[in-house]
Amino acid sequence: MEGKRKIRIINVVGARPNFMKIAPLMKEYKNYPEIKSILVHTGQHYTREMNDVFFDQLEIPRPDINLEIGSASHAVQTAEIMKRFEPVILKYKPDVVLVVGDVNSTLACALVAAKLGVKVAHVEAGLRSFDRQMPEEINRVLTDAISDYLFVTERSGLKNLKNEGFPKKKIFFVGNVMVDTLLRNLEQSKSSTILEDLKLHGKCYTVVTLHRPSNVDDPIVLGALIEVFEKISQELPIIFPAHPRTRKNIELFGFMKKISETKRRAHPASDGRLRVIDPIGYLDFLKLMASAKVVLTDSGGIQEETTILKVPCLTLRENTERPITLEIGTNKMVGTDPARILAAFHQVSENSGRRCRTPDLWDGYASKRIVEILMRN
Ligand code: UD1
C-alpha cells in the first residue's frame, strides 16, 4: 500500500551478551518489508574484542545510532544512556522499543521508552536469581515491570511472571534467541583455528570465564578462585579468556605474578597450565567451549550455551536465573568454595559426555516467533 507508514522497531544493544541476542532478530526483520528496524548501540561495550568482533562475525548491521556511553558507575551509565536515548525516540517515533537481556542499557532504554508511552518488548523476560545484590537482577525486575511484551526463554520465567501478577496476555514463551545464534554458527565455528593457535587438543582442557562483580571485585574471593584454578590446571590445562574487569583486578591484586610463577613451575612443553588470555571472538569461543572437557563460569549465557553443546558446566555462583540448565542440562551450581569446586570438577570430568534433553523451544526459531508476535499485535 502506497504511503503506508512502516512499523518502526528500535532495537537496543549495549554490552557483549546483547550482540548474540539481537543478531537473529535483525536477520528476521528482513523478511518483513513492512518493518523498519533501527539499531541503537548505547556504547556500553566499545573495544574491538568486546564489541566489533561480534558485529563482524554475526553479521549484525552497523548501528544506526551509537550513544557512545562507555564505562562509568551504574548511576552515571544508566542516567547518561537515558539522557541520550530520549532524543532518539523523539526523532524516530518508534512503535516498539525492543530490549534484550539484563544489562544497564536494557533498563535505561526501557525506562525512557515507557515514560514516553512507547511499547517495550523485553527479550529474556521473567528470569530471576532472587538475588538483589546482582545489578542484573534489579535490571530484570524493573525492565519486566514496564514492558508490554514479555518474551520468555524458559518455563521458570513463566512461573516467575505469573507469581509477580503479570497479565497472561503480555507473556509469550518463545524460546531462546541466543540459541538461535549458536545453532546458526556452530558449523562455521568448526573451522576456527583456536585449538591449534593455543596448542590444545579436544576434550583435554578446561575453559574458565569470570566477570561478576561479586567474584572479581573482592581480592579474597578472586584469590581463592585463582587458587582453585591453579589446582585444577595441574590436572587439566585451563584457558581463561579474561573479561577486562577481571583482567584489571587480577593485575591490581597482584595475582598475575602468581599465575606466571605457576607457569614457570609447569612442564616446559606445556606453555603454562593456567593461561589467562584476552577475550576472544564468538566463533573461536564457541569452538573452545564445544571442545572443552569442562567449563567453569559465572556467566548466565554460558550456562545456556553449554546446555546446548552438552559440555559439563560448573557455575561459580550460589544461584542462577536459568534453572532449566540445572534441571536438564549439564550445569551444576558450585558456588565459590574451593573444596566444593574441586570435588565437583573431579566428579564431572569423569562423567562428561552425558546425553541430556534440550530445553523446550531452544530450537533456533525464537527470533521468528518474536517477530511474528510483534506483527500480529
Ligand atoms: C556488563 C553487564 C553484565 C554483562 C557483562 C558482559 C551491567 C550491569 N553489567 O558488565 O550483565 O554480563 O557486561 O560483559 O550492565 N571495559 C572495557 N572494554 C569495553 C567495555 C568495558 O575494557 O568494551 C571495561 C571497563 O574498564 C569497565 C569494565 O570493563 O569499567 C566493566 O564494564 P561495564 O560495562 O561497566 O560492566 P561489565 O562488567 O562488562
XYZ file of C-alpha atoms and ligand atoms in Angstrom, residues 14-18 43-51 70-74 77 102-106 134-136 139-140 211-213 216 243-246 248 298-300, ligand 1:
81
model
C 24.894 -2.175 24.717
C 27.112 -4.927 26.051
C 28.699 -8.103 24.730
C 25.958 -10.587 25.671
C 23.383 -8.433 23.863
C 28.263 2.056 23.567
C 28.400 0.369 26.992
C 30.987 -2.007 25.466
C 33.206 -0.380 22.908
C 36.562 -2.125 22.438
C 37.241 -4.273 19.380
C 37.377 -7.505 21.363
C 34.224 -6.802 23.393
C 32.255 -5.286 20.527
C 31.426 3.961 27.600
C 32.227 2.826 31.120
C 31.047 4.597 34.271
C 29.365 3.858 37.589
C 25.924 2.273 37.384
C 25.985 4.949 32.956
C 19.624 -7.599 31.741
C 22.414 -5.059 31.339
C 22.246 -1.389 32.298
C 21.475 -0.444 28.690
C 18.412 -2.726 28.783
C 23.240 -8.649 41.456
C 22.890 -5.499 39.363
C 21.385 -7.642 36.606
C 17.630 -4.595 35.790
C 15.494 -7.683 35.066
C 33.275 -11.388 35.391
C 30.595 -10.990 38.097
C 31.488 -8.138 40.455
C 36.134 -10.500 40.750
C 36.905 -10.017 30.773
C 38.525 -6.534 31.058
C 37.145 -6.060 34.583
C 38.627 -9.398 35.644
C 42.221 -5.393 35.617
C 29.802 -17.228 36.363
C 28.151 -16.126 33.120
C 24.433 -16.634 32.516
C 28.210 -5.804 31.797
C 26.830 -6.181 32.331
C 26.791 -7.655 32.668
C 27.244 -8.488 31.500
C 28.631 -8.043 31.103
C 29.203 -8.836 29.975
C 25.601 -4.458 33.577
C 25.134 -4.069 34.908
N 26.500 -5.456 33.528
O 29.127 -5.936 32.870
O 25.468 -8.018 32.991
O 27.217 -9.853 31.852
O 28.551 -6.668 30.738
O 30.485 -8.423 29.715
O 25.183 -3.895 32.609
N 35.503 -2.413 29.546
C 36.459 -2.479 28.547
N 36.024 -2.522 27.251
C 34.720 -2.472 26.922
C 33.767 -2.393 27.963
C 34.168 -2.385 29.265
O 37.636 -2.527 28.788
O 34.383 -2.501 25.733
C 35.949 -2.417 30.959
C 35.934 -1.081 31.605
O 37.089 -0.952 32.362
C 34.713 -1.124 32.502
C 34.585 -2.608 32.836
O 35.096 -3.265 31.697
O 34.848 -0.356 33.632
C 33.182 -3.033 33.106
O 32.293 -2.702 32.027
P 30.737 -2.428 32.320
O 30.001 -2.227 31.062
O 30.594 -1.371 33.339
O 30.218 -3.743 33.011
P 30.568 -5.274 32.793
O 31.310 -5.727 33.993
O 31.182 -5.534 31.454
